[in-house]
Structure formats: structure tokens, C-alpha cells
Amino acid sequence: VASKQKDNLEALLWVSNDLYLSCFNDFQKREKGELLSFMMMGEWVESMHLILNSSKSYKKSPKIVAYASRQKIVVENLIGFLLDYQDIPSVVEATSKLGEVLALYDLMECDFNPTTLKVKGNHTRIQGGTSCHLSEDLYVNLGILIDDLRSQLTQIKAHA
């Protein structure tokens, strides 16, 4: 049963990924930057909302905390994409709220480990780099910001 569930989940991910990429390409071709911006923001915000709200607590859900901690680069890339659509007031407003999320991520404590290469047979493994962690307060505040952004996005009327 577990194998079938895993296969179903993987199939769902492939279908949703293909659909997402198809919509993304279509919106870009039709110059629908505002809709594309909200689609991308909405996808990230909704997934973060679901993940953070599935957490039992900061201490009882270390995998969720670790996942949430790694989302800074996603927010940075999302803001970078949105910069192309700053002529649209609703995108500017939502980008500002994402800026608040990024500012929160900038408060994380980070550890730097030198990069090393480990060769084992035909495989080379790169280890090290920067590892950042959300404190309990930052984690709680991230949930609040995500909920605020989610509410804001559901109130925006995009121009089709």
C-alpha cells in the first residue's frame, strides 16, 4: 500500500509540475505578468501555509522547521522575478509583504562550514556551506507573516 501511495504521489507531482510549467510558459507568451506573479506567489504562500499549519509545534516538528528555514532562497528568487512587474500596483504591494518575509529570514542564525569534497568510488560529494536556522520566535513570526500574505493575496483582484 505504501508503495502505491508513493507512486500516486509521484504521478501527481509530475502532472502538477507539467501543468504549472505549461501555465507559466503560456502566461509569459501572452504577457500576463500580473497573473503569473500571483500564481507564483500564491503557490509558494499556500504551500508554506499548509506546511507551517501542519506542524505540531516548533519543538515537535524539526523537519518542518528545517524546511521552512531553507525557504529564504525561494523568497529571494521570487522577489527577483517580481521585480519585472513593479509597474503593477498590486504586485508592488505583494512584493513589499514578501520583503517583510525576507527581512525575517535575514535574522536567522547561520553557521558556516568550509566546503569540502569527498570522493568515494565514482561519486564526488560536496559538503559544507552555510546552514541557517529559524529560532522559535522567528518561526512563529514567519507563520504570522505567511498568514497575512495569504489573506492579502486572496483579496487582490488581478486584471486578466
Tab-separated table of N, CA, C and O in Angstrom, residues 17-141:
chain	number	residue	atom	x	y	z
A	17	ASN	N	3.471	19.480	-11.872
A	17	ASN	CA	4.656	20.185	-12.356
A	17	ASN	C	4.501	20.517	-13.838
A	17	ASN	O	4.788	21.646	-14.260
A	18	ASP	N	4.051	19.551	-14.624
A	18	ASP	CA	3.836	19.795	-16.056
A	18	ASP	C	2.784	20.877	-16.284
A	18	ASP	O	2.949	21.751	-17.129
A	19	LEU	N	1.705	20.827	-15.513
A	19	LEU	CA	0.647	21.820	-15.636
A	19	LEU	C	1.161	23.202	-15.247
A	19	LEU	O	0.902	24.190	-15.942
A	20	TYR	N	1.917	23.274	-14.157
A	20	TYR	CA	2.483	24.541	-13.708
A	20	TYR	C	3.384	25.128	-14.794
A	20	TYR	O	3.267	26.301	-15.142
A	21	LEU	N	4.287	24.322	-15.342
A	21	LEU	CA	5.204	24.819	-16.379
A	21	LEU	C	4.451	25.246	-17.628
A	21	LEU	O	4.804	26.245	-18.260
A	22	SER	N	3.412	24.523	-17.984
A	22	SER	CA	2.598	24.882	-19.142
A	22	SER	C	1.927	26.245	-18.926
A	22	SER	O	1.936	27.102	-19.811
A	23	CYS	N	1.347	26.433	-17.744
A	23	CYS	CA	0.711	27.724	-17.422
A	23	CYS	C	1.739	28.846	-17.395
A	23	CYS	O	1.500	29.934	-17.920
A	24	PHE	N	2.876	28.585	-16.788
A	24	PHE	CA	3.949	29.578	-16.697
A	24	PHE	C	4.351	30.045	-18.099
A	24	PHE	O	4.393	31.244	-18.382
A	25	ASN	N	4.624	29.104	-18.983
A	25	ASN	CA	5.035	29.444	-20.355
A	25	ASN	C	3.931	30.182	-21.105
A	25	ASN	O	4.196	31.149	-21.824
A	26	ASP	N	2.685	29.740	-20.921
A	26	ASP	CA	1.561	30.383	-21.589
A	26	ASP	C	1.392	31.826	-21.118
A	26	ASP	O	1.208	32.739	-21.930
A	27	PHE	N	1.455	32.052	-19.813
A	27	PHE	CA	1.323	33.417	-19.287
A	27	PHE	C	2.455	34.314	-19.764
A	27	PHE	O	2.237	35.489	-20.050
A	28	GLN	N	3.654	33.780	-19.835
A	28	GLN	CA	4.772	34.596	-20.323
A	28	GLN	C	4.571	34.968	-21.790
A	28	GLN	O	4.787	36.119	-22.166
A	29	LYS	N	4.145	34.016	-22.597
A	29	LYS	CA	3.926	34.287	-24.022
A	29	LYS	C	2.834	35.334	-24.220
A	29	LYS	O	2.909	36.163	-25.115
A	30	ARG	N	1.803	35.282	-23.389
A	30	ARG	CA	0.676	36.213	-23.523
A	30	ARG	C	0.866	37.495	-22.708
A	30	ARG	O	-0.047	38.284	-22.584
A	31	GLU	N	2.082	37.653	-22.166
A	31	GLU	CA	2.422	38.849	-21.387
A	31	GLU	C	1.421	39.089	-20.258
A	31	GLU	O	0.927	40.199	-20.070
A	32	LYS	N	1.155	38.064	-19.516
A	32	LYS	CA	0.256	38.126	-18.361
A	32	LYS	C	1.082	38.088	-17.078
A	32	LYS	O	0.921	37.233	-16.207
A	33	GLY	N	1.991	39.046	-16.951
A	33	GLY	CA	2.909	39.088	-15.820
A	33	GLY	C	2.223	39.184	-14.477
A	33	GLY	O	2.659	38.579	-13.499
A	34	GLU	N	1.132	39.941	-14.406
A	34	GLU	CA	0.435	40.083	-13.138
A	34	GLU	C	-0.135	38.737	-12.686
A	34	GLU	O	0.056	38.321	-11.536
A	35	LEU	N	-0.806	38.043	-13.596
A	35	LEU	CA	-1.370	36.735	-13.237
A	35	LEU	C	-0.268	35.740	-12.892
A	35	LEU	O	-0.390	34.967	-11.937
A	36	LEU	N	0.806	35.765	-13.652
A	36	LEU	CA	1.927	34.865	-13.397
A	36	LEU	C	2.543	35.167	-12.038
A	36	LEU	O	2.866	34.254	-11.272
A	37	SER	N	2.684	36.447	-11.714
A	37	SER	CA	3.238	36.839	-10.413
A	37	SER	C	2.392	36.280	-9.272
A	37	SER	O	2.915	35.709	-8.309
A	38	PHE	N	1.073	36.448	-9.393
A	38	PHE	CA	0.197	35.968	-8.326
A	38	PHE	C	0.136	34.447	-8.281
A	38	PHE	O	-0.005	33.856	-7.214
A	39	MET	N	0.259	33.810	-9.431
A	39	MET	CA	0.290	32.354	-9.449
A	39	MET	C	1.517	31.854	-8.688
A	39	MET	O	1.426	30.956	-7.847
A	40	MET	N	2.666	32.462	-8.956
A	40	MET	CA	3.901	32.029	-8.295
A	40	MET	C	3.872	32.346	-6.801
A	40	MET	O	4.228	31.507	-5.976
A	41	MET	N	3.455	33.557	-6.449
A	41	MET	CA	3.371	33.918	-5.031
A	41	MET	C	2.366	33.019	-4.320
A	41	MET	O	2.629	32.519	-3.230
A	42	GLY	N	1.217	32.850	-4.934
A	42	GLY	CA	0.160	32.060	-4.315
A	42	GLY	C	0.576	30.622	-4.078
A	42	GLY	O	0.276	30.052	-3.022
A	43	GLU	N	1.284	30.052	-5.040
A	43	GLU	CA	1.738	28.662	-4.885
A	43	GLU	C	2.673	28.548	-3.691
A	43	GLU	O	2.529	27.656	-2.864
A	44	TRP	N	3.640	29.467	-3.597
A	44	TRP	CA	4.602	29.397	-2.501
A	44	TRP	C	3.920	29.678	-1.160
A	44	TRP	O	4.122	28.945	-0.190
A	45	VAL	N	3.106	30.721	-1.120
A	45	VAL	CA	2.439	31.094	0.132
A	45	VAL	C	1.515	29.979	0.597
A	45	VAL	O	1.510	29.609	1.780
A	46	GLU	N	0.753	29.405	-0.295
A	46	GLU	CA	-0.177	28.337	0.090
A	46	GLU	C	0.577	27.105	0.576
A	46	GLU	O	0.184	26.483	1.565
A	47	SER	N	1.657	26.737	-0.103
A	47	SER	CA	2.419	25.574	0.354
A	47	SER	C	3.035	25.834	1.725
A	47	SER	O	3.012	24.967	2.599
A	48	MET	N	3.553	27.055	1.944
A	48	MET	CA	4.114	27.382	3.257
A	48	MET	C	3.018	27.397	4.322
A	48	MET	O	3.224	26.920	5.446
A	49	HIS	N	1.850	27.920	3.980
A	49	HIS	CA	0.722	27.937	4.914
A	49	HIS	C	0.359	26.506	5.341
A	49	HIS	O	0.206	26.219	6.533
A	50	LEU	N	0.250	25.623	4.366
A	50	LEU	CA	-0.105	24.234	4.675
A	50	LEU	C	0.973	23.553	5.509
A	50	LEU	O	0.672	22.849	6.484
A	51	ILE	N	2.215	23.767	5.134
A	51	ILE	CA	3.318	23.126	5.858
A	51	ILE	C	3.403	23.646	7.289
A	51	ILE	O	3.487	22.858	8.242
A	52	LEU	N	3.404	24.966	7.447
A	52	LEU	CA	3.531	25.530	8.793
A	52	LEU	C	2.347	25.163	9.673
A	52	LEU	O	2.509	24.930	10.874
A	53	ASN	N	1.159	25.078	9.095
A	53	ASN	CA	-0.016	24.744	9.888
A	53	ASN	C	-0.161	23.250	10.138
A	53	ASN	O	-1.002	22.838	10.935
A	54	SER	N	0.655	22.437	9.475
A	54	SER	CA	0.646	21.004	9.768
A	54	SER	C	1.629	20.673	10.887
A	54	SER	O	1.663	19.555	11.382
A	55	SER	N	2.403	21.662	11.293
A	55	SER	CA	3.380	21.490	12.360
A	55	SER	C	2.670	21.380	13.705
A	55	SER	O	1.755	22.149	13.997
A	56	LYS	N	3.104	20.421	14.516
A	56	LYS	CA	2.536	20.289	15.862
A	56	LYS	C	3.055	21.416	16.742
A	56	LYS	O	2.302	22.003	17.501
A	57	SER	N	4.314	21.698	16.633
A	57	SER	CA	4.941	22.804	17.360
A	57	SER	C	6.379	22.913	16.876
A	57	SER	O	6.888	22.022	16.188
A	58	TYR	N	7.037	23.967	17.245
A	58	TYR	CA	8.432	24.176	16.866
A	58	TYR	C	9.292	23.006	17.327
A	58	TYR	O	10.062	22.438	16.546
A	59	LYS	N	9.130	22.617	18.571
A	59	LYS	CA	9.972	21.557	19.137
A	59	LYS	C	9.599	20.161	18.627
A	59	LYS	O	10.454	19.285	18.539
A	60	LYS	N	8.334	19.951	18.279
A	60	LYS	CA	7.885	18.627	17.858
A	60	LYS	C	7.966	18.405	16.349
A	60	LYS	O	7.691	17.307	15.882
A	61	SER	N	8.322	19.445	15.594
A	61	SER	CA	8.355	19.323	14.129
A	61	SER	C	9.672	19.839	13.545
A	61	SER	O	9.680	20.760	12.734
A	62	PRO	N	10.795	19.239	13.918
A	62	PRO	CA	12.090	19.753	13.441
A	62	PRO	C	12.259	19.685	11.928
A	62	PRO	O	12.935	20.545	11.347
A	63	LYS	N	11.640	18.716	11.275
A	63	LYS	CA	11.767	18.634	9.810
A	63	LYS	C	11.045	19.802	9.142
A	63	LYS	O	11.515	20.340	8.140
A	64	ILE	N	9.914	20.183	9.676
A	64	ILE	CA	9.165	21.317	9.123
A	64	ILE	C	9.934	22.610	9.371
A	64	ILE	O	10.031	23.468	8.488
A	65	VAL	N	10.510	22.747	10.557
A	65	VAL	CA	11.310	23.932	10.871
A	65	VAL	C	12.510	24.012	9.922
A	65	VAL	O	12.810	25.084	9.382
A	66	ALA	N	13.164	22.882	9.690
A	66	ALA	CA	14.321	22.864	8.781
A	66	ALA	C	13.888	23.230	7.363
A	66	ALA	O	14.570	24.005	6.670
A	67	TYR	N	12.754	22.682	6.903
A	67	TYR	CA	12.244	23.012	5.570
A	67	TYR	C	11.954	24.501	5.456
A	67	TYR	O	12.340	25.154	4.495
A	68	ALA	N	11.267	25.045	6.465
A	68	ALA	CA	10.930	26.470	6.461
A	68	ALA	C	12.200	27.323	6.465
A	68	ALA	O	12.257	28.363	5.805
A	69	SER	N	13.223	26.876	7.170
A	69	SER	CA	14.485	27.617	7.227
A	69	SER	C	15.166	27.697	5.863
A	69	SER	O	15.866	28.668	5.576
A	70	ARG	N	14.982	26.685	5.043
A	70	ARG	CA	15.635	26.655	3.722
A	70	ARG	C	14.888	27.438	2.657
A	70	ARG	O	15.317	27.483	1.500
A	71	GLN	N	13.796	28.073	3.005
A	71	GLN	CA	12.979	28.771	2.012
A	71	GLN	C	13.465	30.185	1.689
A	71	GLN	O	12.927	30.835	0.792
A	72	LYS	N	14.492	30.668	2.362
A	72	LYS	CA	14.974	32.032	2.103
A	72	LYS	C	15.338	32.220	0.631
A	72	LYS	O	14.962	33.214	0.015
A	73	ILE	N	16.034	31.265	0.058
A	73	ILE	CA	16.448	31.402	-1.346
A	73	ILE	C	15.246	31.429	-2.274
A	73	ILE	O	15.251	32.119	-3.301
A	74	VAL	N	14.180	30.734	-1.921
A	74	VAL	CA	12.960	30.760	-2.726
A	74	VAL	C	12.355	32.160	-2.696
A	74	VAL	O	11.956	32.701	-3.733
A	75	VAL	N	12.313	32.760	-1.507
A	75	VAL	CA	11.773	34.117	-1.377
A	75	VAL	C	12.639	35.099	-2.172
A	75	VAL	O	12.113	35.964	-2.882
A	76	GLU	N	13.952	34.972	-2.070
A	76	GLU	CA	14.850	35.847	-2.833
A	76	GLU	C	14.602	35.723	-4.334
A	76	GLU	O	14.522	36.730	-5.045
A	77	ASN	N	14.470	34.497	-4.813
A	77	ASN	CA	14.225	34.284	-6.249
A	77	ASN	C	12.851	34.783	-6.668
A	77	ASN	O	12.689	35.349	-7.751
A	78	LEU	N	11.868	34.599	-5.822
A	78	LEU	CA	10.514	35.075	-6.123
A	78	LEU	C	10.496	36.600	-6.206
A	78	LEU	O	9.930	37.166	-7.149
A	79	ILE	N	11.136	37.263	-5.259
A	79	ILE	CA	11.218	38.724	-5.310
A	79	ILE	C	11.952	39.170	-6.569
A	79	ILE	O	11.533	40.117	-7.242
A	80	GLY	N	13.028	38.462	-6.914
A	80	GLY	CA	13.762	38.784	-8.144
A	80	GLY	C	12.879	38.696	-9.377
A	80	GLY	O	12.934	39.556	-10.264
A	81	PHE	N	12.029	37.689	-9.437
A	81	PHE	CA	11.104	37.548	-10.563
A	81	PHE	C	10.090	38.691	-10.557
A	81	PHE	O	9.785	39.279	-11.596
A	82	LEU	N	9.574	39.027	-9.386
A	82	LEU	CA	8.532	40.048	-9.273
A	82	LEU	C	9.034	41.445	-9.631
A	82	LEU	O	8.230	42.317	-9.969
A	83	LEU	N	10.316	41.654	-9.557
A	83	LEU	CA	10.869	42.974	-9.889
A	83	LEU	C	10.563	43.371	-11.338
A	83	LEU	O	10.508	44.553	-11.653
A	84	ASP	N	10.347	42.386	-12.199
A	84	ASP	CA	9.997	42.683	-13.593
A	84	ASP	C	8.585	43.255	-13.730
A	84	ASP	O	8.232	43.756	-14.796
A	85	TYR	N	7.771	43.169	-12.681
A	85	TYR	CA	6.369	43.579	-12.761
A	85	TYR	C	6.035	44.675	-11.744
A	85	TYR	O	4.902	44.774	-11.271
A	86	GLN	N	7.002	45.515	-11.425
A	86	GLN	CA	6.794	46.559	-10.426
A	86	GLN	C	5.985	47.740	-10.960
A	86	GLN	O	5.706	48.680	-10.226
A	87	ASP	N	5.599	47.688	-12.228
A	87	ASP	CA	4.707	48.716	-12.767
A	87	ASP	C	3.240	48.401	-12.456
A	87	ASP	O	2.352	49.175	-12.788
A	88	ILE	N	2.983	47.284	-11.802
A	88	ILE	CA	1.633	46.861	-11.453
A	88	ILE	C	1.456	47.052	-9.941
A	88	ILE	O	2.129	46.382	-9.150
A	89	PRO	N	0.596	47.981	-9.521
A	89	PRO	CA	0.471	48.302	-8.091
A	89	PRO	C	0.207	47.097	-7.184
A	89	PRO	O	0.772	47.004	-6.094
A	90	SER	N	-0.636	46.180	-7.606
A	90	SER	CA	-0.939	45.030	-6.753
A	90	SER	C	0.283	44.130	-6.569
A	90	SER	O	0.467	43.526	-5.512
A	91	VAL	N	1.147	44.051	-7.587
A	91	VAL	CA	2.375	43.261	-7.474
A	91	VAL	C	3.348	43.969	-6.533
A	91	VAL	O	4.021	43.334	-5.721
A	92	VAL	N	3.413	45.300	-6.620
A	92	VAL	CA	4.276	46.075	-5.724
A	92	VAL	C	3.874	45.828	-4.274
A	92	VAL	O	4.726	45.601	-3.403
A	93	GLU	N	2.575	45.854	-4.017
A	93	GLU	CA	2.064	45.657	-2.658
A	93	GLU	C	2.436	44.267	-2.123
A	93	GLU	O	2.917	44.131	-0.994
A	94	ALA	N	2.231	43.257	-2.936
A	94	ALA	CA	2.542	41.890	-2.511
A	94	ALA	C	4.055	41.690	-2.374
A	94	ALA	O	4.518	40.989	-1.471
A	95	THR	N	4.831	42.314	-3.250
A	95	THR	CA	6.285	42.219	-3.175
A	95	THR	C	6.785	42.831	-1.871
A	95	THR	O	7.716	42.329	-1.242
A	96	SER	N	6.151	43.900	-1.447
A	96	SER	CA	6.514	44.547	-0.191
A	96	SER	C	6.335	43.590	0.983
A	96	SER	O	7.177	43.507	1.878
A	97	LYS	N	5.244	42.844	0.974
A	97	LYS	CA	4.990	41.874	2.049
A	97	LYS	C	6.023	40.745	1.996
A	97	LYS	O	6.497	40.290	3.041
A	98	LEU	N	6.401	40.322	0.787
A	98	LEU	CA	7.458	39.316	0.679
A	98	LEU	C	8.778	39.869	1.205
A	98	LEU	O	9.598	39.134	1.751
A	99	GLY	N	8.985	41.173	1.039
A	99	GLY	CA	10.165	41.819	1.595
A	99	GLY	C	10.208	41.688	3.115
A	99	GLY	O	11.285	41.516	3.694
A	100	GLU	N	9.049	41.746	3.752
A	100	GLU	CA	8.977	41.543	5.200
A	100	GLU	C	9.376	40.115	5.562
A	100	GLU	O	10.061	39.886	6.563
A	101	VAL	N	8.948	39.158	4.750
A	101	VAL	CA	9.324	37.757	4.975
A	101	VAL	C	10.841	37.615	4.830
A	101	VAL	O	11.500	36.968	5.655
A	102	LEU	N	11.400	38.232	3.794
A	102	LEU	CA	12.844	38.157	3.578
A	102	LEU	C	13.599	38.806	4.743
A	102	LEU	O	14.621	38.277	5.195
A	103	ALA	N	13.108	39.930	5.243
A	103	ALA	CA	13.743	40.589	6.387
A	103	ALA	C	13.760	39.667	7.606
A	103	ALA	O	14.735	39.634	8.360
A	104	LEU	N	12.688	38.896	7.782
A	104	LEU	CA	12.651	37.932	8.874
A	104	LEU	C	13.718	36.857	8.670
A	104	LEU	O	14.448	36.514	9.601
A	105	TYR	N	13.832	36.359	7.443
A	105	TYR	CA	14.855	35.348	7.151
A	105	TYR	C	16.262	35.901	7.389
A	105	TYR	O	17.159	35.160	7.789
A	106	ASP	N	16.451	37.191	7.165
A	106	ASP	CA	17.767	37.797	7.386
A	106	ASP	C	18.171	37.781	8.859
A	106	ASP	O	19.343	37.970	9.178
A	107	LEU	N	17.234	37.545	9.750
A	107	LEU	CA	17.516	37.497	11.187
A	107	LEU	C	17.920	36.098	11.668
A	107	LEU	O	18.246	35.923	12.846
A	108	MET	N	17.910	35.116	10.766
A	108	MET	CA	18.270	33.754	11.164
A	108	MET	C	19.732	33.677	11.593
A	108	MET	O	20.577	34.414	11.096
A	109	GLU	N	19.990	32.752	12.500
A	109	GLU	CA	21.364	32.444	12.869
A	109	GLU	C	21.908	31.457	11.847
A	109	GLU	O	21.237	30.489	11.493
A	110	CYS	N	23.119	31.729	11.375
A	110	CYS	CA	23.709	30.877	10.349
A	110	CYS	C	25.077	30.372	10.787
A	110	CYS	O	25.826	31.074	11.459
A	111	ASP	N	25.365	29.153	10.403
A	111	ASP	CA	26.674	28.547	10.643
A	111	ASP	C	27.340	28.361	9.295
A	111	ASP	O	26.692	27.942	8.325
A	112	PHE	N	28.617	28.664	9.249
A	112	PHE	CA	29.366	28.454	8.015
A	112	PHE	C	30.349	27.317	8.217
A	112	PHE	O	31.125	27.312	9.174
A	113	ASN	N	30.282	26.339	7.326
A	113	ASN	CA	31.225	25.229	7.340
A	113	ASN	C	31.995	25.252	6.028
A	113	ASN	O	31.380	25.365	4.956
A	114	PRO	N	33.315	25.171	6.096
A	114	PRO	CA	34.100	25.204	4.862
A	114	PRO	C	33.653	24.100	3.900
A	114	PRO	O	33.255	23.013	4.317
A	115	THR	N	33.706	24.413	2.635
A	115	THR	CA	33.313	23.444	1.616
A	115	THR	C	34.416	22.414	1.431
A	115	THR	O	35.592	22.762	1.322
A	116	THR	N	34.013	21.152	1.418
A	116	THR	CA	34.964	20.062	1.200
A	116	THR	C	34.410	19.121	0.142
A	116	THR	O	33.200	19.045	-0.073
A	117	LEU	N	35.303	18.435	-0.524
A	117	LEU	CA	34.925	17.405	-1.490
A	117	LEU	C	35.301	16.054	-0.917
A	117	LEU	O	36.414	15.865	-0.437
A	118	LYS	N	34.379	15.121	-0.988
A	118	LYS	CA	34.660	13.756	-0.556
A	118	LYS	C	34.436	12.847	-1.747
A	118	LYS	O	33.355	12.820	-2.329
A	119	VAL	N	35.466	12.125	-2.111
A	119	VAL	CA	35.383	11.216	-3.247
A	119	VAL	C	35.290	9.797	-2.708
A	119	VAL	O	36.098	9.371	-1.883
A	120	LYS	N	34.277	9.097	-3.188
A	120	LYS	CA	34.077	7.704	-2.807
A	120	LYS	C	33.743	6.933	-4.076
A	120	LYS	O	32.652	7.091	-4.633
A	121	GLY	N	34.677	6.172	-4.567
A	121	GLY	CA	34.472	5.455	-5.820
A	121	GLY	C	34.309	6.435	-6.967
A	121	GLY	O	35.137	7.330	-7.157
A	122	ASN	N	33.225	6.296	-7.703
A	122	ASN	CA	32.933	7.183	-8.837
A	122	ASN	C	32.106	8.399	-8.444
A	122	ASN	O	31.693	9.167	-9.301
A	123	HIS	N	31.853	8.557	-7.163
A	123	HIS	CA	30.987	9.641	-6.704
A	123	HIS	C	31.782	10.692	-5.941
A	123	HIS	O	32.628	10.377	-5.121
A	124	THR	N	31.480	11.939	-6.238
A	124	THR	CA	32.064	13.060	-5.501
A	124	THR	C	30.943	13.772	-4.775
A	124	THR	O	29.909	14.078	-5.354
A	125	ARG	N	31.169	14.015	-3.504
A	125	ARG	CA	30.152	14.655	-2.673
A	125	ARG	C	30.707	15.979	-2.148
A	125	ARG	O	31.792	16.027	-1.596
A	126	ILE	N	29.942	17.043	-2.357
A	126	ILE	CA	30.321	18.359	-1.860
A	126	ILE	C	29.612	18.573	-0.530
A	126	ILE	O	28.394	18.402	-0.430
A	127	GLN	N	30.383	18.950	0.483
A	127	GLN	CA	29.805	19.198	1.799
A	127	GLN	C	30.220	20.582	2.271
A	127	GLN	O	31.239	21.112	1.851
A	128	GLY	N	29.432	21.131	3.170
A	128	GLY	CA	29.774	22.424	3.747
A	128	GLY	C	28.843	23.507	3.265
A	128	GLY	O	27.769	23.245	2.728
A	129	GLY	N	29.268	24.732	3.462
A	129	GLY	CA	28.460	25.878	3.083
A	129	GLY	C	27.759	26.467	4.287
A	129	GLY	O	28.088	26.160	5.433
A	130	THR	N	26.795	27.302	4.021
A	130	THR	CA	26.080	27.993	5.091
A	130	THR	C	24.796	27.249	5.434
A	130	THR	O	24.049	26.848	4.552
A	131	SER	N	24.568	27.086	6.694
A	131	SER	CA	23.353	26.442	7.191
A	131	SER	C	22.687	27.407	8.164
A	131	SER	O	23.294	27.838	9.141
A	132	CYS	N	21.446	27.775	7.877
A	132	CYS	CA	20.725	28.749	8.705
A	132	CYS	C	19.553	28.078	9.402
A	132	CYS	O	18.980	27.111	8.888
A	133	HIS	N	19.201	28.631	10.560
A	133	HIS	CA	18.154	28.036	11.385
A	133	HIS	C	17.213	29.115	11.905
A	133	HIS	O	17.654	30.141	12.403
A	134	LEU	N	15.923	28.863	11.779
A	134	LEU	CA	14.916	29.751	12.356
A	134	LEU	C	14.819	29.484	13.856
A	134	LEU	O	14.679	28.327	14.274
A	135	SER	N	14.882	30.530	14.657
A	135	SER	CA	14.613	30.379	16.090
A	135	SER	C	13.113	30.160	16.253
A	135	SER	O	12.327	30.352	15.310
A	136	GLU	N	12.707	29.796	17.449
A	136	GLU	CA	11.277	29.577	17.679
A	136	GLU	C	10.472	30.858	17.438
A	136	GLU	O	9.405	30.831	16.822
A	137	ASP	N	10.994	32.003	17.905
A	137	ASP	CA	10.298	33.279	17.688
A	137	ASP	C	10.177	33.608	16.204
A	137	ASP	O	9.118	34.041	15.734
A	138	LEU	N	11.267	33.417	15.459
A	138	LEU	CA	11.222	33.696	14.016
A	138	LEU	C	10.248	32.759	13.313
A	138	LEU	O	9.527	33.168	12.406
A	139	TYR	N	10.229	31.501	13.741
A	139	TYR	CA	9.324	30.508	13.154
A	139	TYR	C	7.866	30.923	13.358
A	139	TYR	O	7.060	30.887	12.423
A	140	VAL	N	7.543	31.339	14.570
A	140	VAL	CA	6.168	31.791	14.872
A	140	VAL	C	5.840	33.026	14.039
A	140	VAL	O	4.759	33.121	13.438
A	141	ASN	N	6.768	33.978	13.984
A	141	ASN	CA	6.535	35.200	13.207
A	141	ASN	C	6.436	34.918	11.713
A	141	ASN	O	5.670	35.597	11.009
